[in-house]
Short mmCIF file of C-alpha atoms in Angstrom, two decimals:
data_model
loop_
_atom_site.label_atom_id
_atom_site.label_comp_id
_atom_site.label_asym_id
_atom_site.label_seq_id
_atom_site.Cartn_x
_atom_site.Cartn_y
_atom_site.Cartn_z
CA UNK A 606 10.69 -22.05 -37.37
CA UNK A 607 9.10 -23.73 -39.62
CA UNK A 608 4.90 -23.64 -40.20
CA UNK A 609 4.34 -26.81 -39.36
CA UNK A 610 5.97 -26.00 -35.80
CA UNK A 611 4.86 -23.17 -35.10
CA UNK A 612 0.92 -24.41 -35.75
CA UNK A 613 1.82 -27.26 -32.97
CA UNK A 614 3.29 -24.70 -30.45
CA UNK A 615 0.11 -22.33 -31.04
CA UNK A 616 -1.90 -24.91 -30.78
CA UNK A 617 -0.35 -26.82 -27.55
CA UNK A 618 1.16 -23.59 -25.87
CA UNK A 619 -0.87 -21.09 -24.20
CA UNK A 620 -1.58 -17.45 -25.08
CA UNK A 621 -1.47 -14.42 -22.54
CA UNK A 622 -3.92 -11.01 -23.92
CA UNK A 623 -3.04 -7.83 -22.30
CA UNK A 624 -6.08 -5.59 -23.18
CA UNK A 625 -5.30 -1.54 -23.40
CA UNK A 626 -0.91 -2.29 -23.32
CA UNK A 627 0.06 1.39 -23.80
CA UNK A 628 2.91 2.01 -27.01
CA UNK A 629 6.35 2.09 -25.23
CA UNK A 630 6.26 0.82 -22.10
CA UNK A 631 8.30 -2.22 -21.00
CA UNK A 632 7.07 -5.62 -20.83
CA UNK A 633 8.83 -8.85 -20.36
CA UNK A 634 8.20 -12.88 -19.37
CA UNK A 635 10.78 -14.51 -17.85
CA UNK A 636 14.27 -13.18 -18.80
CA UNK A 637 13.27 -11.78 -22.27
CA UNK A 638 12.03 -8.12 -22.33
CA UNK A 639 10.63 -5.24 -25.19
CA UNK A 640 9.22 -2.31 -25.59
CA UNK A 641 5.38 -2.23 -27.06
CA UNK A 642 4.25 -1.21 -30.21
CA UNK A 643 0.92 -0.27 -31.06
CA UNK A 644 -0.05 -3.15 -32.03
CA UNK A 645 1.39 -5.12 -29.09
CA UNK A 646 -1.85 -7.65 -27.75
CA UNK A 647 0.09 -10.18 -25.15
CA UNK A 648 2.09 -13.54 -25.94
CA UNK A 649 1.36 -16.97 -27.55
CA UNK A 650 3.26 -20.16 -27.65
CA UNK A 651 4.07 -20.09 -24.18
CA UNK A 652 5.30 -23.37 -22.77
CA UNK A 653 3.25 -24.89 -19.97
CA UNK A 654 4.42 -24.11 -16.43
CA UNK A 655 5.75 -21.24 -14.48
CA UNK A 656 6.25 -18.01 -15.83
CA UNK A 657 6.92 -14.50 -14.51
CA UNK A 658 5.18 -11.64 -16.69
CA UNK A 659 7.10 -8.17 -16.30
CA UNK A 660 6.49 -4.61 -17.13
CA UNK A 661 7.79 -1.27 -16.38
CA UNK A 662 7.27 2.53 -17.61
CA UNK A 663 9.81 3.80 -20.25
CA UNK A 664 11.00 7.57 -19.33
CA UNK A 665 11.87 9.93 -21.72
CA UNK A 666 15.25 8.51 -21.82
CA UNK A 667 13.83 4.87 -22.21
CA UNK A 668 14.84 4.52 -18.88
CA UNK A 669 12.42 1.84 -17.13
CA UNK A 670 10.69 2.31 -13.54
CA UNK A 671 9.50 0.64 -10.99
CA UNK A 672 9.07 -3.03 -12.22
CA UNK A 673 6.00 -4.85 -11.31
CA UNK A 674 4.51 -8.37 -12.56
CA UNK A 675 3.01 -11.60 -11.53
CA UNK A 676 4.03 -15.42 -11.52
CA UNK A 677 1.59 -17.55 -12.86
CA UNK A 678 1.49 -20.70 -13.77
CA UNK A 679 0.31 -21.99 -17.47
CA UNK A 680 -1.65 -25.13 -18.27
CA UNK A 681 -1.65 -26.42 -21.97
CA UNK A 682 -3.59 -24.37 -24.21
CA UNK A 683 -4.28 -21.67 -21.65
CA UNK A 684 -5.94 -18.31 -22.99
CA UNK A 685 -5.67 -15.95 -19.45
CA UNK A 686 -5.89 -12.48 -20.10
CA UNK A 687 -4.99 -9.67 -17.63
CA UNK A 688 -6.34 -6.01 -18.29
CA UNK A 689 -5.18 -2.35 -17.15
CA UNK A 690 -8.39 -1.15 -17.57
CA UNK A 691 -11.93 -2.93 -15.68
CA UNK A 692 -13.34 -6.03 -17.75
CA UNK A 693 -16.07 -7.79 -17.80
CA UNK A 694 -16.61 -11.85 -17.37
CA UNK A 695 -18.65 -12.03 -20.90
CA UNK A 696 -15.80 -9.82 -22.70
CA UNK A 697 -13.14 -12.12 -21.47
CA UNK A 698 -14.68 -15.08 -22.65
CA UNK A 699 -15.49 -13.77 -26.03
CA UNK A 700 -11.22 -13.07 -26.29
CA UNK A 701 -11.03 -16.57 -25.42
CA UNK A 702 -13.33 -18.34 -28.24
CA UNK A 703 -11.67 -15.78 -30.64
CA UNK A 704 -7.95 -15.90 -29.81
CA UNK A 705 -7.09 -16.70 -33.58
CA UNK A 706 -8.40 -12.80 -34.53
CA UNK A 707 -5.47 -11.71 -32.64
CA UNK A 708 -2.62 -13.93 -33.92
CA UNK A 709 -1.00 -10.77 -35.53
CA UNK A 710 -1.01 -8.80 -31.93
CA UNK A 711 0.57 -12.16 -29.93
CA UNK A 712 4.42 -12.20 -29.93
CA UNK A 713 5.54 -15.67 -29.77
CA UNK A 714 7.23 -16.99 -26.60
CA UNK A 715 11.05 -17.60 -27.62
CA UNK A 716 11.58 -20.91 -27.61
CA UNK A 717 13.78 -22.25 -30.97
CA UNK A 718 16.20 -24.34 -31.11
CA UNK A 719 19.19 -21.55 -30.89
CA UNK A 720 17.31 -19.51 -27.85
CA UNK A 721 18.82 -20.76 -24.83
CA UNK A 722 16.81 -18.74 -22.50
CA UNK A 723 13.81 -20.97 -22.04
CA UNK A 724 16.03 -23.57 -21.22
CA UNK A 725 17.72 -21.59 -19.09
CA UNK A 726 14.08 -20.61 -17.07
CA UNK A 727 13.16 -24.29 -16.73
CA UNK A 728 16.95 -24.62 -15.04
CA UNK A 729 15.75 -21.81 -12.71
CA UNK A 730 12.15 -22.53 -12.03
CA UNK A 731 12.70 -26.51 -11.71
CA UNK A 732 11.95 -26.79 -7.73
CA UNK A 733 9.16 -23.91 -7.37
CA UNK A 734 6.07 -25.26 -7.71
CA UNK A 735 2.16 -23.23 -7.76
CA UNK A 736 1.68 -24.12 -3.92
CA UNK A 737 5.21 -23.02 -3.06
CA UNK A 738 4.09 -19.68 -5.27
CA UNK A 739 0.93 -19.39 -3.16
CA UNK A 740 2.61 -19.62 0.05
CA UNK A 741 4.99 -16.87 -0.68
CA UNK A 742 3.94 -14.48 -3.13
CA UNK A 743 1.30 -11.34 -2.74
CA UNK A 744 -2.15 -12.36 -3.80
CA UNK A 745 -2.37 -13.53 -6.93
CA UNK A 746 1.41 -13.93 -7.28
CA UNK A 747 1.69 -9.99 -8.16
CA UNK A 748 4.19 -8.27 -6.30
CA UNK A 749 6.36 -5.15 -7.49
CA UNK A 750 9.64 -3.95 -6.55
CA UNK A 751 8.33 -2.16 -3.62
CA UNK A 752 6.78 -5.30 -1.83
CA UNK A 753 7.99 -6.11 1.64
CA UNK A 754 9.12 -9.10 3.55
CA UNK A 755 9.82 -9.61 7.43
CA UNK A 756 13.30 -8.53 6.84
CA UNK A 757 12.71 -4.95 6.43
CA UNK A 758 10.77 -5.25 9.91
CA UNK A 759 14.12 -6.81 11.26
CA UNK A 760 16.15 -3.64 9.76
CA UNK A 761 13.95 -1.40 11.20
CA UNK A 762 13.73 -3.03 14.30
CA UNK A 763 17.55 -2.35 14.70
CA UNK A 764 17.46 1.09 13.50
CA UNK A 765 15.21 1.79 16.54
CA UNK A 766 17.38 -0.60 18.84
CA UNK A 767 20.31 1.91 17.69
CA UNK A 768 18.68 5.10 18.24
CA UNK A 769 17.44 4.47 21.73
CA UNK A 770 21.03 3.64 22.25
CA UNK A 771 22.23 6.37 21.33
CA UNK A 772 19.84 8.14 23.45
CA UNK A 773 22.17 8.94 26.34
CA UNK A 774 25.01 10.32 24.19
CA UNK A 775 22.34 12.46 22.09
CA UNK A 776 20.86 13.78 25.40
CA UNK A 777 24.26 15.16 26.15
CA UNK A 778 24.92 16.61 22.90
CA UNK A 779 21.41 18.94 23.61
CA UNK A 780 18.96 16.42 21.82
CA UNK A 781 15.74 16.47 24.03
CA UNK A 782 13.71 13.36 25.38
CA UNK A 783 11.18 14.93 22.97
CA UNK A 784 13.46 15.42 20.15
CA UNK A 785 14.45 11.63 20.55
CA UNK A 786 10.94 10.67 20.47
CA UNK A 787 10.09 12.00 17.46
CA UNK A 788 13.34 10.88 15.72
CA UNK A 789 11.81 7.42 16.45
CA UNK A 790 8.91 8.31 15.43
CA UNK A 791 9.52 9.65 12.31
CA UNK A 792 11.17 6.46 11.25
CA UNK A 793 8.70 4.52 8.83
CA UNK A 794 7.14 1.59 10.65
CA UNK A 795 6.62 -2.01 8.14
CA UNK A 796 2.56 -2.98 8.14
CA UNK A 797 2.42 -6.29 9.11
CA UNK A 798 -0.85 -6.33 7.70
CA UNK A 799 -0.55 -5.70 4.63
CA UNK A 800 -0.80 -8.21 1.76
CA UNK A 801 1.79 -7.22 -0.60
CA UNK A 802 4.64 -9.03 1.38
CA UNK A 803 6.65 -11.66 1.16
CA UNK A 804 5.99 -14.76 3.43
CA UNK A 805 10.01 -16.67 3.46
CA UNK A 806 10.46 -19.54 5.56
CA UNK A 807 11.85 -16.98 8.26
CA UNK A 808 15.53 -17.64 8.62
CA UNK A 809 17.00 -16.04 12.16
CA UNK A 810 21.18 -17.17 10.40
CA UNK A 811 22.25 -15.47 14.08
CA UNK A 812 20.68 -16.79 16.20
CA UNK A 813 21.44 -20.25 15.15
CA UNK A 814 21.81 -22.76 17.72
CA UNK A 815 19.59 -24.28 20.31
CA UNK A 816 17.69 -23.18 23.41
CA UNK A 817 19.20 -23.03 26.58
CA UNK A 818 22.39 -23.94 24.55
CA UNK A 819 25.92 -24.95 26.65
CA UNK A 820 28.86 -22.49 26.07
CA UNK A 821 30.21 -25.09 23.97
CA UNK A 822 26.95 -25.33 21.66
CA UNK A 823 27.32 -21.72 21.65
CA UNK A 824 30.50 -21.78 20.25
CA UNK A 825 29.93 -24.55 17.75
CA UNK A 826 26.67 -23.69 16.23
CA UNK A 827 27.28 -19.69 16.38
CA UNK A 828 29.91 -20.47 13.05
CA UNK A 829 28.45 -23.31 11.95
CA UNK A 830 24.70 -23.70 10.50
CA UNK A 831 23.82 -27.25 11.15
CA UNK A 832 21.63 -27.13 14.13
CA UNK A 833 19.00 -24.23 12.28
CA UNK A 834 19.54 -26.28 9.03
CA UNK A 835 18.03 -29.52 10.77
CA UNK A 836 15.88 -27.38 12.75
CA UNK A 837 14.53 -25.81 9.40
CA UNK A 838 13.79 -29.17 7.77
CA UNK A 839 11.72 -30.32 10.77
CA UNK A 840 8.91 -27.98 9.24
CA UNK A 841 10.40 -27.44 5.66
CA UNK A 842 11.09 -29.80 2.79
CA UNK A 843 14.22 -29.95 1.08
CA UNK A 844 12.18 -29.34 -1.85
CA UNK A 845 10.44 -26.34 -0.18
CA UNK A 846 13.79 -25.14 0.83
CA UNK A 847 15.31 -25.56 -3.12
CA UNK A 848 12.18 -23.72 -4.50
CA UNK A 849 12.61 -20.47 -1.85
CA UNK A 850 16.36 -20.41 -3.09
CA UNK A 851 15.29 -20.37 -6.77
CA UNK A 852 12.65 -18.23 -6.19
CA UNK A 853 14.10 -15.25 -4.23
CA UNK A 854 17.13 -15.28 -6.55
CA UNK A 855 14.26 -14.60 -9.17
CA UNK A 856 12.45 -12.24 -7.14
CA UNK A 857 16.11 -10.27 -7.31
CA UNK A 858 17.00 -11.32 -10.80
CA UNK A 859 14.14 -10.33 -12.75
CA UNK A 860 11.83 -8.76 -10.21
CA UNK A 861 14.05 -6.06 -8.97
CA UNK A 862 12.95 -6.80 -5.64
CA UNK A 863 15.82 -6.57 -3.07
CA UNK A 864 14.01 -8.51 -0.35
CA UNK A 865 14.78 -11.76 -2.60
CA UNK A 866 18.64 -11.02 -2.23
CA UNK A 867 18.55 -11.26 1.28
CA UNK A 868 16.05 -14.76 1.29
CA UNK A 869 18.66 -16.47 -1.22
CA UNK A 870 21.89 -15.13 0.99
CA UNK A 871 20.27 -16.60 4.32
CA UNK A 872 19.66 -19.88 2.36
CA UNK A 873 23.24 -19.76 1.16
CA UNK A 874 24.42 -19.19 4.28
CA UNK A 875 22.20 -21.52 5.98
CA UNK A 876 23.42 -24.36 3.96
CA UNK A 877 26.87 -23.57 2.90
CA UNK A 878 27.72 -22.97 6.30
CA UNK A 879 26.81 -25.71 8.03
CA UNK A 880 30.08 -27.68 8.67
CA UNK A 881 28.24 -30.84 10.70
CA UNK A 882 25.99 -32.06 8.48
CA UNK A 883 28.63 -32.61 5.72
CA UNK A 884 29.27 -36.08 7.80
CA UNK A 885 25.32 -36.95 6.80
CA UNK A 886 24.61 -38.34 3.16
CA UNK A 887 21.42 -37.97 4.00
CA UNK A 888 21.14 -34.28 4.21
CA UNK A 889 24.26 -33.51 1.55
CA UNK A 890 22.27 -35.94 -1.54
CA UNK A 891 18.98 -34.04 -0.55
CA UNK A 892 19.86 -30.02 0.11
CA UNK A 893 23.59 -28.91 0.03
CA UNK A 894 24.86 -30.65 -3.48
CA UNK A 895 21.10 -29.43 -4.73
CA UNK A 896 21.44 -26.24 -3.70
CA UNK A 897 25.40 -25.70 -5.09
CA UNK A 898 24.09 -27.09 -8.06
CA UNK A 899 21.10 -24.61 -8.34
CA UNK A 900 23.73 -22.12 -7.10
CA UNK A 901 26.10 -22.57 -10.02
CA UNK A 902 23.04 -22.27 -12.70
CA UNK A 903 21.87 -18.84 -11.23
CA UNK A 904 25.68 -17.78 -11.94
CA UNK A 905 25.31 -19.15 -15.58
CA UNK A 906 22.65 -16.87 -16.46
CA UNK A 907 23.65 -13.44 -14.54
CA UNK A 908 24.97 -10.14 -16.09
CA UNK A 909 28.54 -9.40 -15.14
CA UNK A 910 26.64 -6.08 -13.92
CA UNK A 911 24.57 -7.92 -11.96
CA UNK A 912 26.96 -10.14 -10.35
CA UNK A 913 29.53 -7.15 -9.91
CA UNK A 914 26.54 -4.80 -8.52
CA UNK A 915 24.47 -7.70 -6.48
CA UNK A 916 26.59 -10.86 -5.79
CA UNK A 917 29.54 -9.15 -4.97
CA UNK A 918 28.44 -6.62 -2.52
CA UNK A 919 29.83 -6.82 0.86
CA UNK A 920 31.72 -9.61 -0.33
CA UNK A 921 29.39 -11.96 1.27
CA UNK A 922 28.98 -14.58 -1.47
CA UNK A 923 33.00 -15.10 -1.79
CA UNK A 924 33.47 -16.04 1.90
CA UNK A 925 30.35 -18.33 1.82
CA UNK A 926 32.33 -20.38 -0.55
CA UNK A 927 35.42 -20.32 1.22
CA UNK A 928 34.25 -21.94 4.18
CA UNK A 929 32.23 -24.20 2.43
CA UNK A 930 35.33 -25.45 0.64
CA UNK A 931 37.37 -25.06 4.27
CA UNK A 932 33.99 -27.37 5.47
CA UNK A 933 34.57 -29.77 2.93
CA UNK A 934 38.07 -30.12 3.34
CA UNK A 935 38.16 -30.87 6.87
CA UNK A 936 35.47 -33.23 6.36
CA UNK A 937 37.57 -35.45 4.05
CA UNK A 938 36.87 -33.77 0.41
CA UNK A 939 33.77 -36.27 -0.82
CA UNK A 940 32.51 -33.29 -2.44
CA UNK A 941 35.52 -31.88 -4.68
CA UNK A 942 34.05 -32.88 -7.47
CA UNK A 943 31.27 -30.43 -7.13
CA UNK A 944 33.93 -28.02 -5.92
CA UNK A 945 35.52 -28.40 -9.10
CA UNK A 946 32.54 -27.81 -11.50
CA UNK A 947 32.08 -24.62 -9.13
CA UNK A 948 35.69 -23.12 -9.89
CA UNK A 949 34.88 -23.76 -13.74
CA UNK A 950 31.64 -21.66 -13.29
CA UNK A 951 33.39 -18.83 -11.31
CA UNK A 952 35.82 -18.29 -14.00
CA UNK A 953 33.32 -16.31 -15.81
CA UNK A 954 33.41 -13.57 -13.31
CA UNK A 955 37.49 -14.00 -13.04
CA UNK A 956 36.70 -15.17 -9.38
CA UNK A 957 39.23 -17.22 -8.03
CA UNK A 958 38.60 -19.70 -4.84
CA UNK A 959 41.25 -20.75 -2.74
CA UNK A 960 42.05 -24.52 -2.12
CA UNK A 961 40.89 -26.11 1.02
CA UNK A 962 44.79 -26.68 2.32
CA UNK A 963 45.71 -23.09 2.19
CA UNK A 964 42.17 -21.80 3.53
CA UNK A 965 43.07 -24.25 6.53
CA UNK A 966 46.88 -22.88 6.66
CA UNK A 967 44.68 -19.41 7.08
CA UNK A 968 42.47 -20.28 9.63
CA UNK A 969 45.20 -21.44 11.79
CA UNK A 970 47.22 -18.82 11.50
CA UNK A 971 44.79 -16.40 12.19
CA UNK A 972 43.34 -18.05 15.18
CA UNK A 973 46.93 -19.52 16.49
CA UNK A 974 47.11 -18.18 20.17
CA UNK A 975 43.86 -16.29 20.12
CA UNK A 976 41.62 -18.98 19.80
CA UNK A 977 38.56 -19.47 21.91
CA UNK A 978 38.71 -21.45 24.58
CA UNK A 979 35.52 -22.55 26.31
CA UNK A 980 35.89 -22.34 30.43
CA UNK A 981 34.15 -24.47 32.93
CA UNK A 982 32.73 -22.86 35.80
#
């Protein structure tokens, strides 16, 4: 980069101090990460907008920790510092008139013309916005990877459901009433109280079709998504819906958070499985080719670890697409051009997606005389 540049991008970008970073810990914005030096003072050049500053401990082994970090998001020519240690209002300002003095402390923000990954963050930040940040995030948009989310409420909710289940058999294997009791006791209990959680759009992907539904509604909407989608973008945006699918696969991604995994698999879900909706333009301009669009450029930019360790677990994600592509299919195939951009993309993971004729050959053969049949009575 030449001088000349990198004057303008100091001068137009903004500058992040960390006061008292300790030598050799890890610390990271965005997707790019290193380990301090002793000289280490925060970041400069750093394009306005959103941004997600990072940092871990190093072991020993350089192995890093818990991660913890903070969205935040820049204006032009923004000096914020962020301390580990108690600072006053009149020492922050002082860093701020006299950012220049620690030029040779700021790493510059990556952002040359054979760096991809900046581009790459704008790709995956383009529909979260500060108030969508605000409504979701912890305070301050801190969170770490031990922050919780309604979901862990729901799994613990069903561990408990289990265990008083169980109760009869356990009683007759010599487990007391007491015993049982404080089993369920023992079990750690979510606090709903507490502000380092998550707020999602809460997304209920089973129970997803009307009140006081007809066994035919029951048997529709069960499978397919379309009633909870529509009933989801009575309060939501599709903008507000886009920005919770970028952000939780960030929250996952580069917050080691695992309550953004499940977020962006109930979006997935929600809107690759919903068959009905594929017959209005409406809906499939605004949300579902948005989302398999943002879908494809979170694939893009993830580890073949990550993907193999994450994405592929349960194999959730691969039958997701294969009834989106069975949707499509039976809805006439307007949207094989996307499908086809998607195959390109999942050929960097050696992932191979059936076409919608022998997905449909499958379905009937599986259903064939055991298919449900809904009774009058």
């Amino acid at each position: 980069m030449d001088q000349t540049t990198a004057q303008a991008l100091f001068e137009s970008g903004a500058c992040l101090v960390i006061l008292d970073t300790p030598t050799g810990i890890e610390f990271g914005i965005d997707l790019d990460t290193w380990e301090t030096g002793p000289l280490f003072k925060g970041l400069k050049m750093i394009p306005p907008g959103i941004h997600y500053i990072h940092y871990s401990a190093l072991n020993g082994e350089k192995q890093p920790g818990m991660r913890s970090g903070f969205f935040h998001n820049f204006s032009p020519r923004e000096a914020k510092t962020e301390d580990l240690v108690v600072v006053n209002e009149e020492d922050t300002e002082r860093i701020r008139q006299n950012i220049r003095d620690l030029d040779k402390g700021l790493g510059a923000y990556q952002t040359g013309e054979n760096n991809q990954t900046y581009t790459q963050w704008q790709q995956l930040t383009c529909k979260i916005t500060p108030k969508l940040l605000h409504e979701v995030l912890p305070p301050h948009g801190c969170f770490s990877s031990a922050t919780g989310s309604a979901y862990e409420d729901e799994e613990m909710a069903a561990v408990l459901k289990k265990l008083k289940q169980q109760a009869p058999a356990m009683a007759e294997q010599g487990v007391s009433a007491a015993d049982l009791q404080s089993i369920i006791d023992a079990e750690p209990t979510a606090d709903c109280a507490s502000t380092d959680r998550f707020n999602f759009t809460p997304i209920n992907i089973r129970h997803s079709f009307p009140p006081h539904a007809t066994p035919d509604e029951l048997r529709r909407f069960s499978k397919d998504k379309s009633w909870l989608l529509r009933s989801i973008l009575q309060s939501r945006t599709c903008e507000d819906i886009l920005g919770e699918f970028q952000l939780a696969f960030l929250v996952i991604l580069v917050g080691q958070n695992f309550c953004g995994i499940e977020h962006w698999k109930r979006i997935l879900h929600l809107v690759l499985g919903s068959a009905e909706v594929l017959g209005d333009a409406r809906v499939v301009e605004t949300v579902v080719v948005p989302v398999l669009r943002c879908f494809m450029s979170q694939l893009r930019v993830c580890p073949h670890e990550f993907v193999a360790s994450v994405l592929e677990q349960d194999n959730f994600v691969a039958e997701i697409l294969q009834e989106f592509v069975l949707n499509v299919y039976e809805s006439g195939g307007g949207l094989d051009p996307e499908i086809a951009r998607l195959r390109a993309v999942l050929k960097m993971f050696d992932w191979v997606l059936p076409e919608g004729q022998q997905l449909q050959t499958k379905a009937d053969e599986e259903e064939g005389e055991y298919a449900p049949q809904v009774v009058d009575l």
